[in-house]
Coordinates of C-alpha atoms in Angstrom, one line a residue:
Chain W
M9 CA 88.6 210.8 81.3
L10 CA 91.1 207.9 81.8
E11 CA 94.0 209.9 83.3
Q12 CA 91.0 211.8 85.6
F13 CA 89.8 208.1 87.0
V14 CA 94.1 208.1 87.7
Y15 CA 94.4 210.3 89.2
F16 CA 91.3 210.7 91.8
S17 CA 92.1 206.9 92.4
D18 CA 95.7 207.5 93.2
L19 CA 94.6 210.0 95.6
L20 CA 92.1 207.5 97.2
G21 CA 95.4 204.7 96.8
C22 CA 97.1 207.5 98.8
I23 CA 94.3 207.6 101.5
V24 CA 94.0 204.0 102.0
F25 CA 97.6 203.2 102.5
A26 CA 97.8 206.2 104.5
I27 CA 94.9 204.7 107.0
S28 CA 96.7 201.2 107.3
G29 CA 100.3 203.5 108.3
V30 CA 98.0 204.9 111.0
L31 CA 96.4 201.5 112.5
V32 CA 99.8 200.4 112.7
A33 CA 101.3 203.5 114.1
G34 CA 98.3 203.6 116.5
R35 CA 99.2 200.1 117.5
L36 CA 102.5 201.0 118.6
K37 CA 101.1 204.1 120.6
M38 CA 103.3 206.5 118.6
D39 CA 102.9 209.9 118.5
P40 CA 101.5 212.2 116.4
F41 CA 104.5 213.2 114.0
G42 CA 104.7 208.9 113.9
V43 CA 101.8 208.6 112.3
V44 CA 102.3 211.4 109.7
V45 CA 104.9 209.3 109.5
L46 CA 104.0 205.9 108.7
A47 CA 101.5 207.2 106.9
S48 CA 103.4 209.3 104.6
V49 CA 106.0 205.9 103.9
T50 CA 102.6 203.7 103.5
A51 CA 101.1 206.0 101.0
I52 CA 104.3 207.0 99.3
G53 CA 107.3 205.5 99.6
G54 CA 107.0 202.7 97.0
G55 CA 106.1 205.7 94.4
T56 CA 109.4 207.2 95.6
I57 CA 112.0 204.6 95.5
R58 CA 110.1 204.1 92.1
D59 CA 111.7 207.4 91.1
M60 CA 114.5 207.9 92.8
V61 CA 116.2 204.1 91.1
I62 CA 114.9 204.8 87.4
G63 CA 115.8 208.8 88.1
A64 CA 113.0 210.4 87.7
T65 CA 113.6 213.7 89.7
P66 CA 112.3 215.1 91.6
V67 CA 109.7 212.3 92.8
F68 CA 106.1 212.9 91.9
W69 CA 105.0 214.3 95.4
I70 CA 107.3 217.1 94.7
H71 CA 105.6 218.2 91.7
D72 CA 102.3 217.9 93.0
T73 CA 101.7 218.8 96.9
T74 CA 98.3 217.6 96.7
Y75 CA 99.7 213.5 97.1
L76 CA 101.1 215.4 100.7
Y77 CA 98.0 217.9 102.1
V78 CA 96.0 214.7 101.1
I79 CA 97.7 212.6 103.4
F80 CA 98.4 214.8 106.1
A81 CA 94.5 215.3 106.3
T82 CA 94.0 211.9 106.1
A83 CA 96.4 211.5 109.1
V84 CA 94.9 213.7 111.4
I85 CA 90.8 212.7 110.6
S86 CA 92.1 208.9 111.3
M87 CA 93.2 209.9 114.7
I88 CA 90.6 211.5 115.9
S89 CA 87.6 209.2 114.6
A90 CA 89.8 206.2 114.8
R91 CA 87.9 204.7 118.1
K92 CA 84.6 204.5 116.1
A93 CA 85.8 202.7 113.2
H94 CA 83.8 199.6 114.5
H95 CA 80.7 201.7 113.1
L96 CA 82.7 200.8 108.9
P97 CA 81.7 197.5 107.3
S98 CA 84.8 195.1 108.4
F99 CA 85.2 194.0 104.1
L100 CA 85.6 198.0 103.2
L101 CA 89.5 198.4 104.7
P102 CA 90.5 195.1 102.6
L103 CA 87.9 195.9 99.7
L104 CA 90.0 200.0 98.9
D105 CA 93.7 198.1 99.9
A106 CA 93.2 195.6 97.4
F107 CA 92.0 198.6 95.1
G108 CA 94.6 200.4 95.3
L109 CA 97.6 197.5 95.0
A110 CA 96.1 197.2 92.1
L111 CA 96.1 201.3 91.0
F112 CA 99.6 201.6 92.3
T113 CA 100.9 198.8 90.5
V114 CA 99.3 199.6 87.0
I115 CA 101.1 203.1 88.0
G116 CA 104.3 201.5 88.5
A117 CA 104.1 199.9 85.4
E118 CA 103.3 202.5 83.5
K119 CA 105.8 205.4 84.8
A120 CA 108.5 202.2 84.1
L121 CA 107.1 202.3 80.1
S122 CA 106.8 205.4 80.1
Y123 CA 110.8 205.9 80.1
E124 CA 110.5 203.3 77.4
L125 CA 112.0 200.6 80.4
P126 CA 111.6 197.2 79.9
A127 CA 108.6 194.9 80.5
V128 CA 111.0 193.1 83.5
V129 CA 112.0 196.3 84.4
A130 CA 108.2 197.7 84.4
V131 CA 106.6 195.0 86.2
V132 CA 109.1 195.5 88.6
M133 CA 108.3 199.0 89.1
G134 CA 105.1 198.2 89.3
V135 CA 104.9 195.8 92.5
T136 CA 107.9 198.5 93.8
T137 CA 105.0 200.8 93.6
G138 CA 102.5 198.6 95.2
V139 CA 104.0 196.8 98.0
A140 CA 107.6 199.1 99.1
G141 CA 106.0 201.1 101.3
G142 CA 104.4 198.8 103.4
M143 CA 107.3 196.5 103.8
I144 CA 109.1 199.8 104.9
R145 CA 106.1 200.6 106.9
D146 CA 106.5 197.3 108.9
L147 CA 110.3 198.0 109.3
L148 CA 109.4 201.6 110.9
A149 CA 107.1 199.4 112.9
G150 CA 110.1 196.7 114.1
Q151 CA 108.6 194.4 112.7
I152 CA 109.2 191.6 109.8
P153 CA 107.7 193.1 106.4
L154 CA 103.9 190.8 106.1
V155 CA 104.5 190.7 102.6
L156 CA 107.6 188.7 102.6
Q157 CA 105.8 186.0 105.4
K158 CA 102.5 185.5 103.7
E159 CA 99.4 185.8 101.9
I160 CA 98.5 186.3 98.4
Y161 CA 99.6 189.9 98.1
A162 CA 103.0 190.9 96.3
T163 CA 101.7 188.1 93.7
A164 CA 98.7 189.5 92.8
S165 CA 101.1 192.9 92.3
I166 CA 102.9 190.8 90.2
L167 CA 100.6 189.3 88.3
G168 CA 99.2 192.7 87.2
G169 CA 102.1 194.0 86.3
L170 CA 102.7 191.0 84.5
L171 CA 99.0 191.6 83.0
Y172 CA 99.3 195.3 82.3
T173 CA 103.1 195.0 80.1
G174 CA 101.4 192.2 78.6
S175 CA 98.0 194.4 77.1
I176 CA 100.6 196.6 76.3
A177 CA 102.8 194.8 74.1
L178 CA 100.3 193.1 72.3
G179 CA 99.1 196.6 71.0
V180 CA 96.6 196.5 73.8
N181 CA 95.0 200.0 74.6
A182 CA 96.1 201.7 77.7
S183 CA 92.8 202.2 78.9
W184 CA 91.9 198.2 78.3
A185 CA 95.2 197.4 79.6
L186 CA 94.4 199.6 83.0
G187 CA 91.4 198.0 83.3
I188 CA 92.6 193.7 82.6
A189 CA 95.4 194.3 84.9
M190 CA 93.5 195.6 87.9
I191 CA 90.6 192.8 87.4
G192 CA 93.9 190.4 87.4
T193 CA 95.6 192.1 91.1
L194 CA 91.8 192.4 92.5
S195 CA 90.6 189.3 91.5
L196 CA 93.5 187.3 92.8
R197 CA 93.9 189.3 96.0
L198 CA 90.0 189.1 96.7
A199 CA 90.0 185.6 96.1
A200 CA 93.5 184.9 98.5
L201 CA 90.7 186.9 101.6
K202 CA 88.5 185.4 101.2
W203 CA 89.5 181.4 101.5
H204 CA 92.5 182.8 103.1
L205 CA 95.3 181.3 100.0
S206 CA 98.6 181.3 100.6
L207 CA 101.3 180.8 98.3
P208 CA 103.3 177.6 100.0
V209 CA 106.6 178.7 102.5
F210 CA 109.9 178.0 101.7
N211 CA 111.2 176.9 104.6
L212 CA 115.0 176.1 105.6
R213 CA 114.6 176.4 109.7
R214 CA 115.8 173.3 111.6
Chain I
M99 CA 129.5 235.8 107.2
L100 CA 126.6 233.9 107.4
E101 CA 128.0 231.7 104.6
Q102 CA 130.8 230.4 107.1
F103 CA 128.7 230.6 110.5
V104 CA 125.7 228.2 108.4
Y105 CA 128.8 226.1 107.6
F106 CA 130.3 225.9 110.6
S107 CA 127.5 225.1 112.8
D108 CA 126.6 222.7 109.2
L109 CA 130.3 220.2 110.7
L110 CA 129.3 221.1 114.3
G111 CA 126.0 219.3 114.2
C112 CA 127.7 216.5 112.0
I113 CA 130.1 215.9 114.9
V114 CA 127.2 216.1 117.1
F115 CA 124.8 213.3 115.1
A116 CA 128.1 211.2 114.8
I117 CA 128.7 211.1 118.8
S118 CA 125.3 209.5 118.8
G119 CA 125.8 207.2 116.1
V120 CA 128.9 206.0 118.0
L121 CA 126.5 206.0 121.5
V122 CA 124.1 203.9 120.0
A123 CA 127.1 201.4 118.2
G124 CA 128.8 201.1 122.0
R125 CA 125.9 200.0 123.5
L126 CA 125.5 197.1 121.1
K127 CA 129.0 196.3 121.4
M128 CA 129.7 197.0 117.2
D129 CA 132.8 196.6 115.6
P130 CA 134.4 199.9 114.9
F131 CA 133.5 199.7 110.8
G132 CA 129.8 199.6 112.7
V133 CA 130.9 202.7 114.4
V134 CA 131.7 204.2 111.5
V135 CA 128.7 203.3 109.9
L136 CA 126.6 204.5 112.6
A137 CA 127.9 208.1 112.8
S138 CA 128.1 208.7 109.2
V139 CA 124.1 207.5 108.7
T140 CA 123.3 209.9 111.8
A141 CA 125.5 212.4 110.4
I142 CA 124.6 212.9 107.0
G143 CA 121.7 210.4 106.0
G144 CA 119.0 212.5 106.4
G145 CA 120.9 214.8 103.7
T146 CA 121.3 211.9 101.9
I147 CA 117.6 210.8 101.9
R148 CA 117.0 214.6 101.2
D149 CA 118.9 215.1 97.9
M150 CA 118.1 212.0 96.7
V151 CA 114.5 212.6 96.4
I152 CA 114.5 216.6 95.0
G153 CA 117.5 214.5 92.6
A154 CA 120.3 216.9 93.6
T155 CA 122.9 214.6 92.6
P156 CA 125.5 213.6 93.5
V157 CA 124.7 214.1 96.7
F158 CA 126.7 217.1 99.3
W159 CA 128.9 214.5 100.4
I160 CA 130.4 213.8 97.5
H161 CA 130.7 216.7 96.1
D162 CA 133.0 218.5 100.3
T163 CA 134.4 215.4 101.9
T164 CA 134.9 217.2 104.5
Y165 CA 132.1 215.7 106.1
L166 CA 133.5 212.2 105.7
Y167 CA 136.4 213.3 107.0
V168 CA 134.7 214.7 110.3
I169 CA 132.6 212.4 110.2
F170 CA 135.7 209.3 110.3
A171 CA 138.0 211.7 112.9
T172 CA 134.7 211.8 115.3
A173 CA 134.1 208.3 115.6
V174 CA 137.7 207.4 116.4
I175 CA 137.7 209.9 118.7
S176 CA 135.0 209.1 120.4
M177 CA 136.0 205.4 120.4
I178 CA 139.0 206.2 122.0
S179 CA 137.5 209.0 124.8
A180 CA 133.8 207.4 125.3
R181 CA 134.8 206.0 128.4
K182 CA 136.3 209.8 129.7
A183 CA 132.6 211.4 128.4
H184 CA 131.8 211.2 132.5
H185 CA 133.7 214.6 133.1
L186 CA 131.7 216.4 130.3
P187 CA 128.8 218.1 131.7
S188 CA 125.5 216.3 131.2
F189 CA 123.5 219.1 129.9
L190 CA 126.2 219.5 126.3
L191 CA 125.4 217.2 124.1
P192 CA 121.9 216.8 124.6
L193 CA 122.1 220.8 124.2
L194 CA 124.4 220.8 120.9
D195 CA 122.0 217.7 119.8
A196 CA 119.0 220.7 119.5
F197 CA 121.7 223.0 118.1
G198 CA 122.0 220.5 115.4
L199 CA 118.8 219.5 114.8
A200 CA 117.1 223.0 114.2
L201 CA 120.5 223.9 112.0
F202 CA 119.9 220.7 109.8
T203 CA 116.4 221.8 110.1
V204 CA 116.9 225.3 108.4
I205 CA 119.6 223.6 106.1
G206 CA 117.7 221.2 103.9
A207 CA 114.3 223.6 104.1
E208 CA 116.9 226.5 102.7
K209 CA 118.1 223.8 100.0
A210 CA 114.2 223.3 98.1
L211 CA 114.1 226.7 98.6
S212 CA 116.6 227.9 96.7
Y213 CA 115.5 224.9 94.1
E214 CA 111.8 226.5 94.0
L215 CA 110.1 223.5 95.3
P216 CA 107.0 224.2 97.2
A217 CA 106.8 225.6 101.1
V218 CA 105.0 222.6 102.3
V219 CA 108.0 220.4 100.8
A220 CA 110.6 222.6 102.3
V221 CA 109.1 222.3 105.7
V222 CA 109.3 218.5 104.6
M223 CA 112.6 218.6 103.5
G224 CA 114.1 219.8 106.3
V225 CA 112.2 217.6 109.0
T226 CA 114.0 214.8 106.6
T227 CA 117.1 216.7 107.4
G228 CA 116.8 217.3 110.7
V229 CA 115.6 213.3 112.1
A230 CA 115.7 210.9 109.1
G231 CA 119.3 209.7 110.0
G232 CA 119.0 209.2 113.4
M233 CA 116.3 206.9 112.0
I234 CA 118.0 204.8 110.1
R235 CA 120.5 204.9 113.2
D236 CA 117.6 203.1 115.1
L237 CA 116.5 200.8 112.4
L238 CA 120.4 199.7 112.0
A239 CA 120.5 198.9 115.8
G240 CA 117.1 197.1 115.4
Q241 CA 114.6 199.7 118.0
I242 CA 111.9 201.4 116.7
P243 CA 112.8 204.8 116.0
L244 CA 113.0 207.1 119.2
V245 CA 111.7 210.2 117.3
L246 CA 108.2 208.3 116.3
Q247 CA 107.0 207.4 119.8
K248 CA 107.5 210.3 122.2
E249 CA 109.5 213.6 123.0
I250 CA 108.7 216.8 121.3
Y251 CA 112.1 216.6 118.7
A252 CA 110.6 216.0 115.1
T253 CA 107.6 218.6 116.4
A254 CA 110.3 221.2 117.3
S255 CA 111.8 220.7 113.9
I256 CA 108.0 221.1 111.9
L257 CA 108.1 224.2 114.0
G258 CA 111.5 225.4 112.4
G259 CA 110.8 224.1 109.3
L260 CA 107.3 226.3 109.3
L261 CA 109.1 229.6 110.9
Y262 CA 112.2 229.6 107.9
T263 CA 110.0 229.1 105.0
G264 CA 106.5 231.9 106.3
S265 CA 109.4 234.2 106.8
I266 CA 111.3 233.7 103.6
A267 CA 107.9 234.0 102.1
L268 CA 106.6 236.8 103.9
G269 CA 110.2 238.5 102.6
V270 CA 112.1 238.9 106.1
N271 CA 116.0 237.7 105.1
A272 CA 117.5 235.1 105.0
S273 CA 119.7 235.8 107.8
W274 CA 117.2 236.3 110.3
A275 CA 114.4 234.0 109.1
L276 CA 117.5 231.7 109.8
G277 CA 117.4 233.2 113.5
I278 CA 114.7 233.1 113.9
A279 CA 113.7 229.5 112.9
M280 CA 116.6 228.2 114.6
I281 CA 115.1 229.8 118.2
G282 CA 111.7 228.6 117.4
T283 CA 113.5 225.1 117.7
L284 CA 116.2 225.1 120.1
S285 CA 113.5 226.2 122.6
L286 CA 110.7 223.9 121.9
R287 CA 112.9 221.3 122.1
L288 CA 115.0 222.2 125.1
A289 CA 111.9 223.3 126.9
A290 CA 110.5 219.8 126.1
L291 CA 113.9 218.7 127.3
K292 CA 113.6 220.3 130.5
W293 CA 110.2 219.8 131.1
H294 CA 110.0 216.1 130.2
L295 CA 106.9 217.3 127.7
S296 CA 105.5 214.9 125.2
L297 CA 102.8 215.2 122.7
P298 CA 99.7 213.3 123.5
V299 CA 100.0 209.6 121.4
F300 CA 97.9 207.9 119.7
N301 CA 96.8 204.5 120.9
L302 CA 94.9 202.0 119.2
R303 CA 96.3 199.2 121.6
R304 CA 94.2 197.3 123.0
Chain K
M254 CA 138.8 190.3 78.2
L255 CA 139.3 192.0 81.2
E256 CA 135.8 193.2 80.8
Q257 CA 134.3 190.3 79.6
F258 CA 136.1 189.0 82.8
V259 CA 134.4 191.6 85.1
Y260 CA 130.7 191.2 84.1
F261 CA 131.2 187.8 84.3
S262 CA 132.5 187.8 87.7
D263 CA 130.1 190.5 88.5
L264 CA 127.1 188.3 87.8
L265 CA 128.8 185.3 89.6
G266 CA 129.0 187.8 93.0
C267 CA 125.4 188.5 92.0
I268 CA 124.5 184.8 91.9
V269 CA 126.3 183.7 95.6
F270 CA 125.1 187.2 96.9
A271 CA 121.4 186.1 95.6
I272 CA 122.0 182.2 97.3
S273 CA 122.6 184.1 100.9
G274 CA 119.5 185.9 101.1
V275 CA 117.8 182.9 99.6
L276 CA 119.2 180.5 102.5
V277 CA 118.1 184.1 105.2
A278 CA 114.5 183.9 103.5
G279 CA 114.1 180.4 104.0
R280 CA 115.7 180.3 107.4
L281 CA 112.2 182.7 108.4
K282 CA 110.0 180.9 106.4
M283 CA 109.3 183.3 103.9
D284 CA 107.0 182.7 100.8
P285 CA 108.7 182.7 97.0
F286 CA 108.1 186.6 96.8
G287 CA 110.1 186.6 99.8
V288 CA 113.4 185.0 98.3
V289 CA 113.2 186.9 95.6
V290 CA 112.8 189.6 97.2
L291 CA 115.5 188.9 100.0
A292 CA 117.8 187.2 96.6
S293 CA 117.3 190.7 94.9
V294 CA 118.3 193.1 97.3
T295 CA 121.2 191.0 98.4
A296 CA 122.9 191.1 95.2
I297 CA 121.7 194.1 94.0
G298 CA 121.3 196.7 96.3
G299 CA 124.3 198.0 97.7
G300 CA 124.8 199.0 93.9
T301 CA 121.5 200.5 93.5
I302 CA 122.0 203.1 96.8
R303 CA 125.6 203.3 95.0
D304 CA 123.7 204.4 91.7
M305 CA 121.5 206.8 93.4
V306 CA 123.9 208.5 96.0
I307 CA 126.2 209.7 92.7
G308 CA 123.6 210.4 90.9
A309 CA 123.9 207.6 88.4
T310 CA 120.2 207.0 87.6
P311 CA 118.3 205.0 86.4
V312 CA 120.3 202.5 88.3
F313 CA 122.1 200.2 86.5
W314 CA 120.0 196.3 86.7
I315 CA 117.8 198.8 84.4
H316 CA 119.5 199.5 81.1
D317 CA 120.5 196.0 81.7
T318 CA 117.9 193.2 82.7
T319 CA 120.5 190.2 82.5
Y320 CA 121.0 190.5 85.8
L321 CA 117.0 190.4 86.9
Y322 CA 117.0 187.8 84.8
V323 CA 119.9 185.7 86.9
I324 CA 118.8 186.5 90.7
F325 CA 115.3 185.5 89.4
A326 CA 116.9 182.1 88.1
T327 CA 119.2 181.6 90.9
A328 CA 116.7 182.2 93.9
V329 CA 113.9 179.5 91.6
I330 CA 116.6 176.7 91.0
S331 CA 118.1 177.9 95.1
M332 CA 114.6 177.4 96.9
I333 CA 114.2 173.7 93.9
S334 CA 117.8 172.5 95.5
A335 CA 118.0 174.3 98.8
R336 CA 118.0 171.1 100.9
K337 CA 120.6 169.4 98.2
A338 CA 123.0 171.6 99.4
H339 CA 124.6 169.4 101.9
H340 CA 126.2 167.4 99.0
L341 CA 128.4 171.1 98.2
P342 CA 131.9 171.1 100.0
S343 CA 130.9 173.8 102.8
F344 CA 133.8 175.6 101.8
L345 CA 132.3 176.8 98.5
L346 CA 129.9 179.3 99.5
P347 CA 132.0 181.5 102.0
L348 CA 135.1 181.0 99.3
L349 CA 132.2 182.7 96.1
D350 CA 131.0 185.4 98.7
A351 CA 134.7 186.5 99.8
F352 CA 135.1 186.4 95.7
G353 CA 131.9 188.7 95.1
L354 CA 132.7 190.7 98.3
A355 CA 136.4 191.8 97.0
L356 CA 135.1 192.3 92.8
F357 CA 131.7 194.3 94.8
T358 CA 134.2 196.2 95.5
V359 CA 136.9 197.3 93.2
I360 CA 133.3 197.5 91.0
G361 CA 131.8 200.2 93.1
A362 CA 135.0 201.9 93.5
E363 CA 136.5 201.7 89.6
K364 CA 132.7 203.6 89.3
A365 CA 133.1 206.1 91.6
L366 CA 136.8 207.1 89.8
S367 CA 134.4 206.9 86.5
Y368 CA 132.7 209.2 87.7
E369 CA 135.7 211.2 88.0
L370 CA 134.5 211.7 91.9
P371 CA 137.4 212.1 95.2
A372 CA 139.2 208.6 96.0
V373 CA 137.9 208.9 99.2
V374 CA 134.5 209.3 97.9
A375 CA 135.4 205.9 95.6
V376 CA 136.5 203.8 98.4
V377 CA 133.4 204.9 100.0
M378 CA 131.0 203.2 96.9
G379 CA 132.9 200.1 97.0
V380 CA 132.2 199.5 100.8
T381 CA 128.7 200.4 100.2
T382 CA 128.4 198.1 96.7
G383 CA 130.2 195.2 98.5
V384 CA 127.9 195.0 102.0
A385 CA 125.0 197.4 101.8
G386 CA 123.6 194.9 99.9
G387 CA 124.0 192.6 102.8
M388 CA 122.5 195.1 105.3
I389 CA 119.1 195.6 103.5
R390 CA 118.8 191.8 103.9
D391 CA 119.8 191.4 107.6
L392 CA 117.2 194.2 108.3
L393 CA 114.2 193.4 106.2
A394 CA 114.5 189.5 107.9
G395 CA 114.3 191.5 111.0
Q396 CA 118.6 191.2 112.7
I397 CA 120.9 193.9 112.9
P398 CA 122.9 193.7 110.2
L399 CA 126.2 191.7 111.0
V400 CA 128.2 193.3 109.4
L401 CA 128.4 196.0 112.3
Q402 CA 128.9 193.3 114.8
K403 CA 131.2 191.2 113.7
E404 CA 134.0 189.4 111.2
I405 CA 136.5 191.1 109.6
Y406 CA 133.7 191.8 107.1
A407 CA 133.8 195.3 106.0
T408 CA 137.1 195.2 106.8
A409 CA 138.1 194.2 103.9
S410 CA 136.0 195.4 102.0
I411 CA 138.1 199.0 102.8
L412 CA 141.2 197.2 102.7
G413 CA 140.2 196.4 98.7
G414 CA 138.9 199.9 98.0
L415 CA 142.1 201.6 99.8
L416 CA 144.9 199.1 97.2
Y417 CA 142.7 199.6 94.1
T418 CA 142.0 203.3 94.0
G419 CA 145.4 204.1 95.9
S420 CA 146.6 201.5 93.1
I421 CA 144.9 203.7 90.4
A422 CA 146.4 207.4 92.0
L423 CA 149.7 205.1 91.1
G424 CA 149.3 204.7 87.9
V425 CA 148.8 201.7 88.1
N426 CA 146.9 199.8 84.9
A427 CA 143.4 199.2 85.7
S428 CA 143.6 195.1 85.2
W429 CA 147.0 195.0 88.1
A430 CA 144.8 197.6 90.5
L431 CA 141.8 195.2 90.2
G432 CA 144.2 192.4 90.3
I433 CA 145.9 193.7 93.1
A434 CA 142.7 195.4 95.2
M435 CA 140.9 191.3 94.6
I436 CA 144.3 189.6 96.7
G437 CA 144.2 192.1 99.3
T438 CA 140.5 191.4 100.5
L439 CA 140.3 187.9 99.8
S440 CA 143.6 187.1 101.2
L441 CA 142.3 189.1 104.4
R442 CA 138.5 188.0 104.3
L443 CA 139.9 184.1 103.8
A444 CA 142.6 184.8 106.6
A445 CA 139.6 186.4 108.8
L446 CA 137.7 183.1 108.0
K447 CA 140.2 180.4 108.5
W448 CA 141.6 181.8 112.4
H449 CA 137.9 183.3 113.5
L450 CA 139.6 186.7 112.9
S451 CA 137.5 190.1 114.2
L452 CA 137.9 193.3 115.5
P453 CA 138.4 194.4 119.2
V454 CA 134.6 195.5 119.5
F455 CA 133.7 199.0 121.0
N456 CA 131.0 197.8 123.9
L457 CA 129.3 201.2 126.1
R458 CA 126.9 198.4 127.2
R459 CA 127.2 198.5 131.7

């Protein structure tokens, strides 16, 4: 039950992250191949770096090709229907994106713990899984990754990683730890979106 | 025989891709180290990512250092002779580049199949081997990767990957599959160059 | 003794490289997460790529989390005290950075040799360990990596790699080889800084 919930949520997270890649590609007038590349790196880039760093190779989407098919289908459907997207309520994508961030963070931290890596590494891997894909998307789009400059986005992922690994360390069972971490990430991220919260920037510019 | 043809073609592909890195470095007035770095990432960047993702480490150019020596020699000779390059017929480099793309695609797909990975992964690895090196070159040069925006380049690589894995799946032997895939990639790429074909772009710009 | 010297020098190198990441982040007005990311990729990015390429996974900072804690502490302390940095003598950071470059180069080459890889690969891994982190920092900051364009920086690292692997090949013991390589890198780098030496650029710009 929990495993199935996590698996389908993971695919849902890939869909949402892929859509954000499609939207960036569309703003840069990329061709269909560029759209698929940006959708893919956004959706599976973070998890791919995580798996390469911890040596969990072949990486996850090679074992289970469902991820690739879901991303390709998302890219195609998004390209066809993107111009009609204004019919969707505007809060839907940010909400799903926050959900994807929360889940990817937990999945990344959980994978590190399952390899018996230290808690601090688990938090780093949670954040990597959550935000690195979006950073590669921005690099390929010629932009400084947004997540480095503003919005409480990575910070929400760090909180989720700390809550998950902390809960597991305290003996909380995995389902509860997942729930606690996701609620923490989601609350902070959605609060930041609603009230336009940012951390103060570190400014050395003259 | 086939193995030797593939090996020497692979080195030839590295030479051509390295030259394209040298040319980009020269336009940015890089120093000799920068030239060697751009030559190297263009020539072996795609195969390196492929090997890290599928866990074929140490990556290929660590086992066989011929690749490194060929790239260094190409970079040095290109720097010395680049200003005389206008003596070469102008179709030579694009033709060799298309040949390199076709062969790298087949080599990448073949390596994935030799690891018993699914066909869709083999196509992805073919395209990665064929185009990722050029994408890293463009990133290091401060440009949005050209291949994401126009020209039927990656598309020709996808076609080659599909033809190769499809042929193998249908029981065609490896030499024929290689020939079919290379002819497909080369034909599409050269047709795109000759008639300036592009896929329609996906444009969300306001 | 030698091992302890290398270990503490390695951490010192991480601190200096992390500070250079913090300074770049500060010039771009990044938020605290961005500062930590730039500090981290600069300090451990090169060694991470080295380990992934040679298959030494999980990568080094997963085995020994001291690196992560040292980088996080450096980032926090630097953010707090950066505005007072003008009290430091201006030669201190470039001097420590040259020291970090020299040591990272030797550590990278030594790791490759300990995996019984060929000498040319050891030189490449030395340079990768020394300069790739700074290159990723520059990419994330939206800049063409400085090291590709000017300053005898990578060249000093190449010299160190050649001296180290050459000395080892000639039967010099590891301590002496380390000393010879570090003195070579440091001398060339500091001479380049003092007399503003650069290699001639390769210019194809029209």
